[in-house]
């Protein structure tokens, strides 16, 4: 049988809906939709998202809806967890359940605020450095190298000792050198795309440096920026908790997970729940942010390899 004698129906697709297959093939999936689909299949990242949503909602509503305030001294000292006091009370008779969620507000605020400051400084520094190139880039990155050479925790501790412990001094101290990692990542992204045709065309047409950064460079580096910021928040929360544990955090009576862990450590023999609960929520929140960050990095991996 010759080729001309072969009937066309011999080549029909067997099984499945041919029209549906063609429609599916015709649909183009945007980059961010593809990222979402990749991310949604990461079970660990979804668990992290759920944990963060629960923590944030509890931090918002528990202090508002509770019959007790975080500073109320209820006259029941070091009571173990019970139906009345779910997480027990501390040595001043304060409800630990309410204080945990009041502390969540402080710890999350510090972590997110420090990450936002790192984002702003890092994006501006890294973009200008990568876009300028030459001597400007060399000087800016040498400054970053000098700051990196100084131990991060040492800088933060010295600054807190000088400025006195507090909420905003803590945020400032965490941001002094925290932006450097963001700047390096943004600079690398900018170096990889600044010679693309659309960027060169914009420069030829007289676009300013600020316009190039906002309209072209930052949007194309957004994936790396989001991943870095997501992983910066748990680092800031951990550092705040560690420094508060050492007595350099927010002063009493303000609650943060770090200060609660520090107070609970003193009573670990007789009232271990005072340390266990803040430690558990610090660990859960850091795990959740890291899981989301890792999931986002995996979902963006094809973009980050460009």
PDB file of C-alpha atoms in Angstrom:
ATOM      1  CA  UNK A   1       0.000   0.000   0.000  1.00  0.00           C
ATOM      2  CA  UNK A   2       1.496   3.322  -1.122  1.00  0.00           C
ATOM      3  CA  UNK A   3       1.578   6.529   0.883  1.00  0.00           C
ATOM      4  CA  UNK A   4      -1.213   7.990  -1.288  1.00  0.00           C
ATOM      5  CA  UNK A   5      -3.447   5.037  -0.430  1.00  0.00           C
ATOM      6  CA  UNK A   6      -3.248   5.606   3.346  1.00  0.00           C
ATOM      7  CA  UNK A   7      -6.523   7.050   4.547  1.00  0.00           C
ATOM      8  CA  UNK A   8      -6.465  10.225   6.601  1.00  0.00           C
ATOM      9  CA  UNK A   9      -8.611   8.738   9.372  1.00  0.00           C
ATOM     10  CA  UNK A  10      -5.706   6.430  10.226  1.00  0.00           C
ATOM     11  CA  UNK A  11      -4.058   9.441  11.842  1.00  0.00           C
ATOM     12  CA  UNK A  12      -6.963  10.494  14.087  1.00  0.00           C
ATOM     13  CA  UNK A  13      -6.191  10.917  17.775  1.00  0.00           C
ATOM     14  CA  UNK A  14      -7.483   7.902  19.651  1.00  0.00           C
ATOM     15  CA  UNK A  15      -9.087   8.714  22.993  1.00  0.00           C
ATOM     16  CA  UNK A  16      -9.509  12.126  24.572  1.00  0.00           C
ATOM     17  CA  UNK A  17     -11.256  15.254  23.403  1.00  0.00           C
ATOM     18  CA  UNK A  18      -9.406  16.668  20.382  1.00  0.00           C
ATOM     19  CA  UNK A  19     -11.098  20.088  20.597  1.00  0.00           C
ATOM     20  CA  UNK A  20     -10.337  20.403  24.322  1.00  0.00           C
ATOM     21  CA  UNK A  21      -6.722  19.462  23.657  1.00  0.00           C
ATOM     22  CA  UNK A  22      -6.402  22.166  21.022  1.00  0.00           C
ATOM     23  CA  UNK A  23      -7.966  24.770  23.343  1.00  0.00           C
ATOM     24  CA  UNK A  24      -5.572  23.799  26.117  1.00  0.00           C
ATOM     25  CA  UNK A  25      -2.614  24.049  23.769  1.00  0.00           C
ATOM     26  CA  UNK A  26      -3.759  27.464  22.576  1.00  0.00           C
ATOM     27  CA  UNK A  27      -3.942  28.888  26.100  1.00  0.00           C
ATOM     28  CA  UNK A  28      -0.830  30.764  27.091  1.00  0.00           C
ATOM     29  CA  UNK A  29       0.105  30.704  30.762  1.00  0.00           C
ATOM     30  CA  UNK A  30       1.596  33.908  32.128  1.00  0.00           C
ATOM     31  CA  UNK A  31       4.809  33.786  34.097  1.00  0.00           C
ATOM     32  CA  UNK A  32       3.166  34.666  37.427  1.00  0.00           C
ATOM     33  CA  UNK A  33       0.354  32.180  36.863  1.00  0.00           C
ATOM     34  CA  UNK A  34       2.958  29.509  36.260  1.00  0.00           C
ATOM     35  CA  UNK A  35       4.712  30.591  39.464  1.00  0.00           C
ATOM     36  CA  UNK A  36       1.419  30.310  41.358  1.00  0.00           C
ATOM     37  CA  UNK A  37       0.788  26.818  39.963  1.00  0.00           C
ATOM     38  CA  UNK A  38       4.290  25.706  40.920  1.00  0.00           C
ATOM     39  CA  UNK A  39       3.940  27.221  44.376  1.00  0.00           C
ATOM     40  CA  UNK A  40       0.498  25.678  44.979  1.00  0.00           C
ATOM     41  CA  UNK A  41       1.944  22.202  44.438  1.00  0.00           C
ATOM     42  CA  UNK A  42       4.534  22.717  47.188  1.00  0.00           C
ATOM     43  CA  UNK A  43       2.833  21.191  50.243  1.00  0.00           C
ATOM     44  CA  UNK A  44       5.387  22.530  52.712  1.00  0.00           C
ATOM     45  CA  UNK A  45       4.955  26.077  51.383  1.00  0.00           C
ATOM     46  CA  UNK A  46       1.155  25.799  51.637  1.00  0.00           C
ATOM     47  CA  UNK A  47       1.483  24.628  55.247  1.00  0.00           C
ATOM     48  CA  UNK A  48       3.708  27.656  55.875  1.00  0.00           C
ATOM     49  CA  UNK A  49       1.095  29.981  54.351  1.00  0.00           C
ATOM     50  CA  UNK A  50      -1.629  28.470  56.563  1.00  0.00           C
ATOM     51  CA  UNK A  51       0.505  28.867  59.698  1.00  0.00           C
ATOM     52  CA  UNK A  52       1.262  32.503  58.855  1.00  0.00           C
ATOM     53  CA  UNK A  53      -2.396  33.287  58.193  1.00  0.00           C
ATOM     54  CA  UNK A  54      -3.409  31.766  61.532  1.00  0.00           C
ATOM     55  CA  UNK A  55      -0.645  33.594  63.423  1.00  0.00           C
ATOM     56  CA  UNK A  56      -1.487  36.943  61.813  1.00  0.00           C
ATOM     57  CA  UNK A  57      -5.236  36.586  62.414  1.00  0.00           C
ATOM     58  CA  UNK A  58      -4.696  35.561  66.030  1.00  0.00           C
ATOM     59  CA  UNK A  59      -2.306  38.474  66.554  1.00  0.00           C
ATOM     60  CA  UNK A  60      -4.915  40.871  65.186  1.00  0.00           C
ATOM     61  CA  UNK A  61      -8.028  39.627  66.942  1.00  0.00           C
ATOM     62  CA  UNK A  62      -7.057  37.923  70.231  1.00  0.00           C
ATOM     63  CA  UNK A  63      -5.859  41.108  72.012  1.00  0.00           C
ATOM     64  CA  UNK A  64      -9.023  42.877  70.823  1.00  0.00           C
ATOM     65  CA  UNK A  65     -11.560  40.171  71.700  1.00  0.00           C
ATOM     66  CA  UNK A  66     -10.019  38.828  74.910  1.00  0.00           C
ATOM     67  CA  UNK A  67     -11.569  39.799  78.225  1.00  0.00           C
ATOM     68  CA  UNK A  68      -8.049  40.386  79.552  1.00  0.00           C
ATOM     69  CA  UNK A  69      -5.372  42.787  78.440  1.00  0.00           C
ATOM     70  CA  UNK A  70      -1.748  41.738  78.072  1.00  0.00           C
ATOM     71  CA  UNK A  71      -0.746  43.893  81.046  1.00  0.00           C
ATOM     72  CA  UNK A  72      -3.603  42.871  83.379  1.00  0.00           C
ATOM     73  CA  UNK A  73      -2.373  41.324  86.633  1.00  0.00           C
ATOM     74  CA  UNK A  74      -5.087  38.827  87.532  1.00  0.00           C
ATOM     75  CA  UNK A  75      -3.782  37.752  90.931  1.00  0.00           C
ATOM     76  CA  UNK A  76      -3.188  34.132  89.836  1.00  0.00           C
ATOM     77  CA  UNK A  77       0.556  33.609  89.731  1.00  0.00           C
ATOM     78  CA  UNK A  78       2.382  30.985  87.641  1.00  0.00           C
ATOM     79  CA  UNK A  79      -0.835  29.044  87.074  1.00  0.00           C
ATOM     80  CA  UNK A  80      -0.410  26.096  84.692  1.00  0.00           C
ATOM     81  CA  UNK A  81      -2.457  25.881  81.470  1.00  0.00           C
ATOM     82  CA  UNK A  82      -6.144  25.330  82.192  1.00  0.00           C
ATOM     83  CA  UNK A  83      -9.624  25.950  80.830  1.00  0.00           C
ATOM     84  CA  UNK A  84      -9.502  29.479  82.265  1.00  0.00           C
ATOM     85  CA  UNK A  85      -5.936  30.305  81.251  1.00  0.00           C
ATOM     86  CA  UNK A  86      -5.124  28.281  78.125  1.00  0.00           C
ATOM     87  CA  UNK A  87      -1.387  28.975  78.259  1.00  0.00           C
ATOM     88  CA  UNK A  88      -1.200  29.580  82.013  1.00  0.00           C
ATOM     89  CA  UNK A  89      -0.071  32.779  83.727  1.00  0.00           C
ATOM     90  CA  UNK A  90       3.296  34.325  84.551  1.00  0.00           C
ATOM     91  CA  UNK A  91       4.842  35.459  87.826  1.00  0.00           C
ATOM     92  CA  UNK A  92       2.864  38.714  87.720  1.00  0.00           C
ATOM     93  CA  UNK A  93      -0.429  36.944  87.126  1.00  0.00           C
ATOM     94  CA  UNK A  94      -0.723  37.965  83.458  1.00  0.00           C
ATOM     95  CA  UNK A  95      -2.491  35.721  80.936  1.00  0.00           C
ATOM     96  CA  UNK A  96       0.204  34.166  78.748  1.00  0.00           C
ATOM     97  CA  UNK A  97      -2.265  33.363  75.931  1.00  0.00           C
ATOM     98  CA  UNK A  98      -3.080  37.055  75.457  1.00  0.00           C
ATOM     99  CA  UNK A  99       0.564  38.052  75.856  1.00  0.00           C
ATOM    100  CA  UNK A 100       1.636  35.526  73.201  1.00  0.00           C
ATOM    101  CA  UNK A 101      -0.558  37.209  70.605  1.00  0.00           C
ATOM    102  CA  UNK A 102       0.313  40.681  71.806  1.00  0.00           C
ATOM    103  CA  UNK A 103       3.949  39.638  71.493  1.00  0.00           C
ATOM    104  CA  UNK A 104       3.244  38.300  68.001  1.00  0.00           C
ATOM    105  CA  UNK A 105       2.272  41.819  66.963  1.00  0.00           C
ATOM    106  CA  UNK A 106       5.597  43.200  68.184  1.00  0.00           C
ATOM    107  CA  UNK A 107       7.781  40.421  66.776  1.00  0.00           C
ATOM    108  CA  UNK A 108       6.044  40.427  63.389  1.00  0.00           C
ATOM    109  CA  UNK A 109       6.134  44.215  63.212  1.00  0.00           C
ATOM    110  CA  UNK A 110       9.874  44.264  63.912  1.00  0.00           C
ATOM    111  CA  UNK A 111      10.568  41.518  61.373  1.00  0.00           C
ATOM    112  CA  UNK A 112       8.442  43.035  58.604  1.00  0.00           C
ATOM    113  CA  UNK A 113       9.589  46.626  59.260  1.00  0.00           C
ATOM    114  CA  UNK A 114      13.262  45.599  59.188  1.00  0.00           C
ATOM    115  CA  UNK A 115      12.665  43.640  55.965  1.00  0.00           C
ATOM    116  CA  UNK A 116      10.955  46.637  54.321  1.00  0.00           C
ATOM    117  CA  UNK A 117      13.848  48.941  55.227  1.00  0.00           C
ATOM    118  CA  UNK A 118      16.308  46.358  53.901  1.00  0.00           C
ATOM    119  CA  UNK A 119      14.214  46.163  50.734  1.00  0.00           C
ATOM    120  CA  UNK A 120      14.205  49.912  50.121  1.00  0.00           C
ATOM    121  CA  UNK A 121      17.899  50.487  50.818  1.00  0.00           C
ATOM    122  CA  UNK A 122      19.016  47.266  49.114  1.00  0.00           C
ATOM    123  CA  UNK A 123      17.009  47.839  45.936  1.00  0.00           C
ATOM    124  CA  UNK A 124      18.192  51.446  45.573  1.00  0.00           C
ATOM    125  CA  UNK A 125      21.833  50.622  46.363  1.00  0.00           C
ATOM    126  CA  UNK A 126      22.005  47.475  44.253  1.00  0.00           C
ATOM    127  CA  UNK A 127      20.189  49.038  41.293  1.00  0.00           C
ATOM    128  CA  UNK A 128      22.379  52.132  41.173  1.00  0.00           C
ATOM    129  CA  UNK A 129      25.530  50.073  41.628  1.00  0.00           C
ATOM    130  CA  UNK A 130      24.668  47.540  38.927  1.00  0.00           C
ATOM    131  CA  UNK A 131      23.323  50.111  36.477  1.00  0.00           C
ATOM    132  CA  UNK A 132      26.234  52.532  36.879  1.00  0.00           C
ATOM    133  CA  UNK A 133      29.025  49.976  36.612  1.00  0.00           C
ATOM    134  CA  UNK A 134      32.690  50.944  36.497  1.00  0.00           C
ATOM    135  CA  UNK A 135      34.173  52.995  39.334  1.00  0.00           C
ATOM    136  CA  UNK A 136      30.816  53.800  40.932  1.00  0.00           C
ATOM    137  CA  UNK A 137      29.914  50.118  41.141  1.00  0.00           C
ATOM    138  CA  UNK A 138      33.355  49.270  42.525  1.00  0.00           C
ATOM    139  CA  UNK A 139      33.198  51.930  45.266  1.00  0.00           C
ATOM    140  CA  UNK A 140      29.638  51.061  46.301  1.00  0.00           C
ATOM    141  CA  UNK A 141      30.372  47.350  46.551  1.00  0.00           C
ATOM    142  CA  UNK A 142      33.596  47.929  48.475  1.00  0.00           C
ATOM    143  CA  UNK A 143      31.563  49.900  51.032  1.00  0.00           C
ATOM    144  CA  UNK A 144      29.199  46.946  51.275  1.00  0.00           C
ATOM    145  CA  UNK A 145      32.174  44.598  51.697  1.00  0.00           C
ATOM    146  CA  UNK A 146      33.545  46.680  54.578  1.00  0.00           C
ATOM    147  CA  UNK A 147      30.182  46.626  56.341  1.00  0.00           C
ATOM    148  CA  UNK A 148      29.870  42.886  55.758  1.00  0.00           C
ATOM    149  CA  UNK A 149      33.289  42.288  57.349  1.00  0.00           C
ATOM    150  CA  UNK A 150      31.967  43.529  60.696  1.00  0.00           C
ATOM    151  CA  UNK A 151      30.004  40.775  62.548  1.00  0.00           C
ATOM    152  CA  UNK A 152      26.296  41.485  62.168  1.00  0.00           C
ATOM    153  CA  UNK A 153      25.273  40.683  65.757  1.00  0.00           C
ATOM    154  CA  UNK A 154      28.158  42.730  67.155  1.00  0.00           C
ATOM    155  CA  UNK A 155      26.984  45.785  65.204  1.00  0.00           C
ATOM    156  CA  UNK A 156      23.392  45.320  66.364  1.00  0.00           C
ATOM    157  CA  UNK A 157      24.366  44.830  70.014  1.00  0.00           C
ATOM    158  CA  UNK A 158      26.648  47.888  70.040  1.00  0.00           C
ATOM    159  CA  UNK A 159      23.956  50.042  68.462  1.00  0.00           C
ATOM    160  CA  UNK A 160      21.333  48.880  70.942  1.00  0.00           C
ATOM    161  CA  UNK A 161      23.672  49.609  73.848  1.00  0.00           C
ATOM    162  CA  UNK A 162      24.302  53.106  72.475  1.00  0.00           C
ATOM    163  CA  UNK A 163      20.668  53.897  71.580  1.00  0.00           C
ATOM    164  CA  UNK A 164      19.074  52.051  74.515  1.00  0.00           C
ATOM    165  CA  UNK A 165      16.780  49.059  73.922  1.00  0.00           C
ATOM    166  CA  UNK A 166      13.398  49.798  72.365  1.00  0.00           C
ATOM    167  CA  UNK A 167      11.120  49.006  69.449  1.00  0.00           C
ATOM    168  CA  UNK A 168      12.428  51.489  66.876  1.00  0.00           C
ATOM    169  CA  UNK A 169      16.093  51.286  67.967  1.00  0.00           C
ATOM    170  CA  UNK A 170      15.758  47.517  67.421  1.00  0.00           C
ATOM    171  CA  UNK A 171      14.415  48.014  63.888  1.00  0.00           C
ATOM    172  CA  UNK A 172      17.148  50.531  63.050  1.00  0.00           C
ATOM    173  CA  UNK A 173      19.863  48.280  64.456  1.00  0.00           C
ATOM    174  CA  UNK A 174      18.610  45.283  62.457  1.00  0.00           C
ATOM    175  CA  UNK A 175      18.630  47.351  59.271  1.00  0.00           C
ATOM    176  CA  UNK A 176      22.110  48.886  59.578  1.00  0.00           C
ATOM    177  CA  UNK A 177      23.774  46.062  57.666  1.00  0.00           C
ATOM    178  CA  UNK A 178      20.766  43.860  56.889  1.00  0.00           C
ATOM    179  CA  UNK A 179      20.239  45.505  53.492  1.00  0.00           C
ATOM    180  CA  UNK A 180      23.564  44.322  52.070  1.00  0.00           C
ATOM    181  CA  UNK A 181      22.343  40.878  51.010  1.00  0.00           C
ATOM    182  CA  UNK A 182      19.391  42.460  49.211  1.00  0.00           C
ATOM    183  CA  UNK A 183      21.723  44.937  47.494  1.00  0.00           C
ATOM    184  CA  UNK A 184      24.015  42.171  46.242  1.00  0.00           C
ATOM    185  CA  UNK A 185      21.124  40.137  44.846  1.00  0.00           C
ATOM    186  CA  UNK A 186      19.515  43.140  43.144  1.00  0.00           C
ATOM    187  CA  UNK A 187      22.883  44.195  41.699  1.00  0.00           C
ATOM    188  CA  UNK A 188      23.377  40.720  40.247  1.00  0.00           C
ATOM    189  CA  UNK A 189      19.926  40.786  38.682  1.00  0.00           C
ATOM    190  CA  UNK A 190      20.501  44.266  37.279  1.00  0.00           C
ATOM    191  CA  UNK A 191      23.857  43.248  35.771  1.00  0.00           C
ATOM    192  CA  UNK A 192      22.166  40.344  34.008  1.00  0.00           C
ATOM    193  CA  UNK A 193      19.433  42.451  32.378  1.00  0.00           C
ATOM    194  CA  UNK A 194      20.845  45.955  31.981  1.00  0.00           C
ATOM    195  CA  UNK A 195      22.257  45.149  28.529  1.00  0.00           C
ATOM    196  CA  UNK A 196      18.962  43.796  27.234  1.00  0.00           C
ATOM    197  CA  UNK A 197      17.593  45.555  24.161  1.00  0.00           C
ATOM    198  CA  UNK A 198      14.627  47.183  25.891  1.00  0.00           C
ATOM    199  CA  UNK A 199      16.871  48.697  28.605  1.00  0.00           C
ATOM    200  CA  UNK A 200      19.385  49.975  26.046  1.00  0.00           C
ATOM    201  CA  UNK A 201      16.538  51.429  23.994  1.00  0.00           C
ATOM    202  CA  UNK A 202      15.143  53.238  27.029  1.00  0.00           C
ATOM    203  CA  UNK A 203      18.577  54.695  27.811  1.00  0.00           C
ATOM    204  CA  UNK A 204      18.990  55.793  24.210  1.00  0.00           C
ATOM    205  CA  UNK A 205      15.666  57.625  24.425  1.00  0.00           C
ATOM    206  CA  UNK A 206      16.948  59.536  27.440  1.00  0.00           C
ATOM    207  CA  UNK A 207      15.283  57.649  30.301  1.00  0.00           C
ATOM    208  CA  UNK A 208      16.602  58.683  33.706  1.00  0.00           C
ATOM    209  CA  UNK A 209      18.264  56.274  36.122  1.00  0.00           C
ATOM    210  CA  UNK A 210      15.223  56.391  38.391  1.00  0.00           C
ATOM    211  CA  UNK A 211      12.901  55.589  35.485  1.00  0.00           C
ATOM    212  CA  UNK A 212      15.052  52.644  34.422  1.00  0.00           C
ATOM    213  CA  UNK A 213      15.149  51.270  37.951  1.00  0.00           C
ATOM    214  CA  UNK A 214      11.402  51.597  38.604  1.00  0.00           C
ATOM    215  CA  UNK A 215      10.020  50.695  35.184  1.00  0.00           C
ATOM    216  CA  UNK A 216      12.462  48.108  33.875  1.00  0.00           C
ATOM    217  CA  UNK A 217      15.069  46.778  36.287  1.00  0.00           C
ATOM    218  CA  UNK A 218      13.124  46.235  39.531  1.00  0.00           C
ATOM    219  CA  UNK A 219      10.094  44.531  37.878  1.00  0.00           C
ATOM    220  CA  UNK A 220      12.396  42.051  36.157  1.00  0.00           C
ATOM    221  CA  UNK A 221      14.258  41.368  39.407  1.00  0.00           C
ATOM    222  CA  UNK A 222      11.005  41.078  41.383  1.00  0.00           C
ATOM    223  CA  UNK A 223      11.250  37.321  41.810  1.00  0.00           C
ATOM    224  CA  UNK A 224      14.649  37.464  43.504  1.00  0.00           C
ATOM    225  CA  UNK A 225      13.531  40.445  45.595  1.00  0.00           C
ATOM    226  CA  UNK A 226      10.419  38.634  46.869  1.00  0.00           C
ATOM    227  CA  UNK A 227      12.379  35.517  47.811  1.00  0.00           C
ATOM    228  CA  UNK A 228      15.047  37.529  49.627  1.00  0.00           C
ATOM    229  CA  UNK A 229      12.490  39.589  51.526  1.00  0.00           C
ATOM    230  CA  UNK A 230      10.508  36.504  52.541  1.00  0.00           C
ATOM    231  CA  UNK A 231      13.660  34.955  53.995  1.00  0.00           C
ATOM    232  CA  UNK A 232      14.748  38.224  55.639  1.00  0.00           C
ATOM    233  CA  UNK A 233      11.665  38.431  57.891  1.00  0.00           C
ATOM    234  CA  UNK A 234      12.320  35.202  59.865  1.00  0.00           C
ATOM    235  CA  UNK A 235      15.967  36.186  60.251  1.00  0.00           C
ATOM    236  CA  UNK A 236      14.916  39.512  61.791  1.00  0.00           C
ATOM    237  CA  UNK A 237      12.371  37.789  64.058  1.00  0.00           C
ATOM    238  CA  UNK A 238      15.000  35.337  65.269  1.00  0.00           C
ATOM    239  CA  UNK A 239      17.548  38.097  65.885  1.00  0.00           C
ATOM    240  CA  UNK A 240      14.978  40.165  67.797  1.00  0.00           C
ATOM    241  CA  UNK A 241      14.052  37.128  69.907  1.00  0.00           C
ATOM    242  CA  UNK A 242      17.698  36.361  70.614  1.00  0.00           C
ATOM    243  CA  UNK A 243      18.516  39.944  71.602  1.00  0.00           C
ATOM    244  CA  UNK A 244      15.365  40.224  73.715  1.00  0.00           C
ATOM    245  CA  UNK A 245      16.370  36.972  75.377  1.00  0.00           C
ATOM    246  CA  UNK A 246      19.659  38.688  76.297  1.00  0.00           C
ATOM    247  CA  UNK A 247      17.772  41.680  77.691  1.00  0.00           C
ATOM    248  CA  UNK A 248      18.478  43.999  74.754  1.00  0.00           C
ATOM    249  CA  UNK A 249      15.002  43.863  73.226  1.00  0.00           C
ATOM    250  CA  UNK A 250      11.879  45.917  73.780  1.00  0.00           C
ATOM    251  CA  UNK A 251      11.594  46.990  77.430  1.00  0.00           C
ATOM    252  CA  UNK A 252       8.893  45.826  79.867  1.00  0.00           C
ATOM    253  CA  UNK A 253       5.942  45.819  80.082  1.00  0.00           C
ATOM    254  CA  UNK A 254       5.798  45.520  76.264  1.00  0.00           C
ATOM    255  CA  UNK A 255       5.506  41.870  75.284  1.00  0.00           C
ATOM    256  CA  UNK A 256       7.491  40.238  72.500  1.00  0.00           C
ATOM    257  CA  UNK A 257       8.226  36.571  72.029  1.00  0.00           C
ATOM    258  CA  UNK A 258      11.868  37.175  72.869  1.00  0.00           C
ATOM    259  CA  UNK A 259      11.162  38.994  76.145  1.00  0.00           C
ATOM    260  CA  UNK A 260       8.621  36.325  77.110  1.00  0.00           C
ATOM    261  CA  UNK A 261      11.170  33.582  76.428  1.00  0.00           C
ATOM    262  CA  UNK A 262      13.724  35.468  78.517  1.00  0.00           C
ATOM    263  CA  UNK A 263      11.289  35.768  81.430  1.00  0.00           C
ATOM    264  CA  UNK A 264      10.205  32.152  81.028  1.00  0.00           C
ATOM    265  CA  UNK A 265      13.756  30.851  81.138  1.00  0.00           C
ATOM    266  CA  UNK A 266      14.106  32.154  84.691  1.00  0.00           C
ATOM    267  CA  UNK A 267      11.150  30.010  85.783  1.00  0.00           C
ATOM    268  CA  UNK A 268      11.803  26.933  83.643  1.00  0.00           C
ATOM    269  CA  UNK A 269      12.091  24.626  86.668  1.00  0.00           C
ATOM    270  CA  UNK A 270       8.741  25.558  88.219  1.00  0.00           C
ATOM    271  CA  UNK A 271       6.747  26.972  85.281  1.00  0.00           C
ATOM    272  CA  UNK A 272       8.164  25.526  82.032  1.00  0.00           C
ATOM    273  CA  UNK A 273       5.103  26.593  80.010  1.00  0.00           C
ATOM    274  CA  UNK A 274       6.290  30.190  80.270  1.00  0.00           C
ATOM    275  CA  UNK A 275       9.258  29.303  78.056  1.00  0.00           C
ATOM    276  CA  UNK A 276       7.657  26.563  75.960  1.00  0.00           C
ATOM    277  CA  UNK A 277       4.857  28.635  74.416  1.00  0.00           C
ATOM    278  CA  UNK A 278       6.919  31.589  73.150  1.00  0.00           C
ATOM    279  CA  UNK A 279       9.646  29.211  71.944  1.00  0.00           C
ATOM    280  CA  UNK A 280       7.102  27.128  70.013  1.00  0.00           C
ATOM    281  CA  UNK A 281       5.602  30.160  68.288  1.00  0.00           C
ATOM    282  CA  UNK A 282       9.007  31.614  67.432  1.00  0.00           C
ATOM    283  CA  UNK A 283       9.983  28.288  65.862  1.00  0.00           C
ATOM    284  CA  UNK A 284       6.656  27.840  64.028  1.00  0.00           C
ATOM    285  CA  UNK A 285       6.728  31.344  62.565  1.00  0.00           C
ATOM    286  CA  UNK A 286      10.343  31.086  61.425  1.00  0.00           C
ATOM    287  CA  UNK A 287       9.613  27.666  59.901  1.00  0.00           C
ATOM    288  CA  UNK A 288       6.544  29.063  58.104  1.00  0.00           C
ATOM    289  CA  UNK A 289       8.395  32.033  56.600  1.00  0.00           C
ATOM    290  CA  UNK A 290      11.310  29.825  55.520  1.00  0.00           C
ATOM    291  CA  UNK A 291       8.927  27.274  53.979  1.00  0.00           C
ATOM    292  CA  UNK A 292       7.146  30.005  52.032  1.00  0.00           C
ATOM    293  CA  UNK A 293      10.466  31.525  50.959  1.00  0.00           C
ATOM    294  CA  UNK A 294      11.835  28.172  49.803  1.00  0.00           C
ATOM    295  CA  UNK A 295       8.583  27.403  47.991  1.00  0.00           C
ATOM    296  CA  UNK A 296       8.640  30.767  46.271  1.00  0.00           C
ATOM    297  CA  UNK A 297      12.285  30.275  45.285  1.00  0.00           C
ATOM    298  CA  UNK A 298      11.499  26.862  43.795  1.00  0.00           C
ATOM    299  CA  UNK A 299       8.511  28.282  41.920  1.00  0.00           C
ATOM    300  CA  UNK A 300      10.623  31.117  40.539  1.00  0.00           C
ATOM    301  CA  UNK A 301      13.637  28.925  39.806  1.00  0.00           C
ATOM    302  CA  UNK A 302      13.384  29.097  35.999  1.00  0.00           C
ATOM    303  CA  UNK A 303      13.286  32.900  36.217  1.00  0.00           C
ATOM    304  CA  UNK A 304      16.143  33.086  38.714  1.00  0.00           C
ATOM    305  CA  UNK A 305      18.394  31.010  36.473  1.00  0.00           C
ATOM    306  CA  UNK A 306      18.074  33.463  33.575  1.00  0.00           C
TER     307      UNK A 306
END
